[in-house]
């Protein structure tokens, strides 16, 4: 990958927010990585219990292009269909700016980074 970062998304149910489901993302949300990220993010949304808050933790992702935004919007639509909502945790400044420019900032909740709980 050109970013030098591993592209992953890991769904987990442990979160600082009760009744939430976390999808941990690392690497860029862009055209180069969309084929890898798409099934992981959408599967994470599909695995979340109906009606829960789905937190997409972006603390290890610093860049998002229109392809990544489109993927997040698709995940949002799937979440809404199951009575859930998506919160973007720790989005980069660039991602927040992209959301503002495209008028989609109000479509997502924004929050702090999630903490992984020791197992």
C-alpha positions as a printed Julia matrix, in Angstrom:
119×3 Matrix{Float64}:
   0.0    0.0    0.0
   1.19   3.45  -0.77
   0.43   4.85   2.66
   2.75   2.45   4.43
  -0.02   1.77   6.93
  -1.89  -1.46   7.37
  -5.53  -1.05   6.34
  -7.82  -2.73   8.82
 -11.19  -2.5   10.47
 -11.9   -4.53  13.59
 -15.39  -4.72  15.04
 -15.6   -4.97  18.82
 -18.45  -4.62  21.26
 -16.52  -3.19  24.2
 -16.74   0.58  24.36
 -16.83   3.55  26.69
 -20.36   4.18  25.42
 -22.99   1.74  26.72
 -24.91  -0.07  23.99
 -22.38   0.72  21.3
 -20.4   -1.31  18.81
 -16.91  -0.2   17.74
 -15.27  -0.63  14.34
 -11.56   0.23  14.59
 -10.1    1.6   11.35
  -6.44   2.17  10.57
  -4.9    3.45   7.36
  -6.26   5.79   4.73
  -9.91   5.83   3.66
  -9.22   6.39   0.0
  -9.58   4.9   -3.48
  -6.39   2.85  -3.12
  -7.71   1.06  -0.01
 -11.46   0.98  -0.58
 -11.56  -2.62  -1.82
 -10.07  -3.78   1.48
 -11.95  -1.42   3.76
 -15.44  -1.72   2.21
 -16.22  -5.31   3.28
 -14.65  -4.82   6.71
 -16.62  -1.67   7.52
 -19.9   -2.89   6.06
 -19.54  -6.27   7.8
 -18.89  -4.4   11.04
 -22.13  -2.46  10.58
 -23.99  -5.67   9.73
 -22.65  -7.39  12.88
 -23.76  -4.58  15.19
 -26.88  -5.39  17.2
 -30.0   -3.61  15.97
 -30.44  -0.14  17.47
 -26.93   0.27  18.85
 -24.6    3.18  18.31
 -21.88   2.16  15.87
 -18.62   3.94  16.61
 -16.14   4.08  13.74
 -12.87   4.82  15.51
 -10.57   6.77  13.2
  -7.73   7.6   15.58
  -5.33   5.58  13.38
  -6.54   7.04  10.1
  -5.41  10.48   8.95
  -6.73  10.79   5.39
 -10.1   10.38   3.71
 -11.0   11.14   0.1
 -14.38  11.11  -1.66
 -14.27   7.33  -1.99
 -13.81   6.93   1.77
 -16.57   9.45   2.45
 -18.89   7.57   0.09
 -18.12   4.37   1.99
 -18.93   6.02   5.31
 -22.19   7.36   3.86
 -23.09   3.87   2.62
 -22.34   2.44   6.07
 -24.52   5.18   7.58
 -27.45   4.22   5.35
 -27.08   0.55   6.35
 -26.93   1.52  10.0
 -30.06   3.66   9.71
 -31.92   0.75   8.11
 -31.27  -1.28  11.26
 -32.2    1.52  13.64
 -28.57   2.35  14.44
 -26.51   5.48  14.03
 -22.83   6.03  13.3
 -20.47   8.17  15.34
 -17.02   8.96  13.97
 -14.53   8.85  16.82
 -11.33  10.9   16.62
 -11.67  12.02  13.0
  -8.63  13.86  11.67
  -8.78  17.58  10.98
  -8.75  16.75   7.26
 -11.74  14.43   7.65
 -13.74  17.01   9.6
 -12.95  19.58   6.91
 -14.1   17.14   4.2
 -17.36  16.57   6.1
 -17.85  20.34   6.42
 -17.1   21.07   2.75
 -19.49  18.38   1.54
 -22.27  19.34   3.94
 -22.23  15.9    5.57
 -20.85  16.84   8.99
 -24.34  16.77  10.53
 -25.0   13.25   9.22
 -22.6   11.7   11.73
 -22.02  12.08  15.4
 -18.45  13.13  16.2
 -16.69  12.0   19.34
 -13.39  11.26  21.06
 -11.21   8.24  20.44
 -12.32   4.93  21.87
 -10.14   3.08  24.33
  -9.53  -0.6   23.93
 -10.39  -2.46  27.09
  -7.93  -5.09  28.34
  -9.21  -8.61  27.86
